[in-house]
Coordinates of C-alpha atoms in Angstrom, one line a residue:
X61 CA -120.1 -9.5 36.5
X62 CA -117.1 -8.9 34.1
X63 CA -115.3 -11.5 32.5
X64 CA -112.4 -10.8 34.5
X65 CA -114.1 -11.1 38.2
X66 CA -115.1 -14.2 36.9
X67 CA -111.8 -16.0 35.6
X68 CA -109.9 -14.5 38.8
X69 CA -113.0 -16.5 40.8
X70 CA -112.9 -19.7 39.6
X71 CA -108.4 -19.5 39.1
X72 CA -109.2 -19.0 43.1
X73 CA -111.3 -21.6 43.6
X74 CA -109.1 -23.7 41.8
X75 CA -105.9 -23.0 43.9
X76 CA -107.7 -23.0 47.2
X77 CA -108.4 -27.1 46.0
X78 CA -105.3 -27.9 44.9
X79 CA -104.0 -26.3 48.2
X80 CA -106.6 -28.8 50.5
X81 CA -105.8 -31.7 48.6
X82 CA -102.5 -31.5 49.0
X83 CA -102.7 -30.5 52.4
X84 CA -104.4 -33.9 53.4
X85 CA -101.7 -36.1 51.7
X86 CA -99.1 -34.4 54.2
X87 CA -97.4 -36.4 57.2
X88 CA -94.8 -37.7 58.4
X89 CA -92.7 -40.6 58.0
X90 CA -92.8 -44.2 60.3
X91 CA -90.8 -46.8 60.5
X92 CA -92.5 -50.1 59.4
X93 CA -93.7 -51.0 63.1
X94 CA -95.2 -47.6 63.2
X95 CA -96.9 -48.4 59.7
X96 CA -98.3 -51.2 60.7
X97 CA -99.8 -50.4 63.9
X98 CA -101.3 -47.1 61.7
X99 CA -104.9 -47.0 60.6
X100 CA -104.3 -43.8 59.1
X101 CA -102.9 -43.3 55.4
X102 CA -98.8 -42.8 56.4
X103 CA -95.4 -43.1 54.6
X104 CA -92.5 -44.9 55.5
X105 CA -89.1 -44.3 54.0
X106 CA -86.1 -45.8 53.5
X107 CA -83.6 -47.1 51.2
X108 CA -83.8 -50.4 48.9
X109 CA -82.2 -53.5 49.9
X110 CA -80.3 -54.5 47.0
X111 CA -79.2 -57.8 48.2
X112 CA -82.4 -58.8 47.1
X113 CA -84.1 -58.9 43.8
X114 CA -86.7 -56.5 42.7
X115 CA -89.8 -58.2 41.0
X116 CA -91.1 -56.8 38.3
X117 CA -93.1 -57.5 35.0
X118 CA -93.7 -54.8 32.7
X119 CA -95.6 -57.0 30.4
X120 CA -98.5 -59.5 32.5
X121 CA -98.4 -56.8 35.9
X122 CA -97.1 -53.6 34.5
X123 CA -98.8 -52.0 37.7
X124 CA -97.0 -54.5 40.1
X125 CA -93.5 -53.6 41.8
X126 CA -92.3 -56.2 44.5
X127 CA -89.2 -55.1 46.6
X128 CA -87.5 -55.2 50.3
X129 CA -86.6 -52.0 52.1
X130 CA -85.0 -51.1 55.1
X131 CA -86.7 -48.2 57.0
X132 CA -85.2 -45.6 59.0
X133 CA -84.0 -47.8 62.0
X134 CA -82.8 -50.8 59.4
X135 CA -85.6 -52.8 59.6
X136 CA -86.3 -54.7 56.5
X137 CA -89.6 -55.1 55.1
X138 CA -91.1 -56.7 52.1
X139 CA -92.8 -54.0 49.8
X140 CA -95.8 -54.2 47.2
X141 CA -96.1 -50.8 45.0
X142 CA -99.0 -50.6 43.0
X143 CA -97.6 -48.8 40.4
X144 CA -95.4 -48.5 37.7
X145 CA -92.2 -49.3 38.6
X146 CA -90.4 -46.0 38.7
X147 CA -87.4 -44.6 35.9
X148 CA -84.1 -45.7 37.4
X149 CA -85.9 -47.4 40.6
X150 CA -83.1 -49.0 42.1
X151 CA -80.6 -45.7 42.6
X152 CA -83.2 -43.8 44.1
X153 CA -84.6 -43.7 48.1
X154 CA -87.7 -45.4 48.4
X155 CA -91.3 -43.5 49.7
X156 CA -93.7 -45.6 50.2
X157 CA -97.3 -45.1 51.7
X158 CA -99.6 -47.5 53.6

């Protein structure tokens, strides 16, 4: 096989995964009821509550983002990310998954 058959092959491989994967991460968004009642991986969104604090320690739980979020129908909920906490975090809408 030429060299050529071959890198078109596995570039087609490659995007035919990256297609799949993504395709599985793909639903759509609950309220917090919904999400909680859900066995199934699903997001919620909705905007931060900035009446209250967001917790966060860069240094002893870099990885650890505590926060309160009201969902589409303004219900609030108390959030744990396990992540970073995101560049400018409190101007942006929150997506969370459960």
């Amino acid at each position: 096989m030429k060299k050529a058959y071959i890198i078109a092959l596995i570039a087609l491989v490659a995007a035919i995964t990256i297609i799949v994967s993504a395709s599985q991460d793909v639903s759509n968004y609950v309220t917090f009821k919904e999400a909680a009642s859900s066995e199934a991986r699903v997001k919620v969104n909705g905007t931060l509550n900035k009446e209250k604090e967001v917790e966060y320690d860069p240094i002893n739980a870099p990885n650890v983002v505590r926060f309160e979020m009201f969902d589409g129908e303004g219900n609030a909920n108390s959030v744990l990310l396990k992540q970073p906490k995101p560049q400018d975090f409190e101007l942006s809408i929150c997506r969370c998954y459960r």
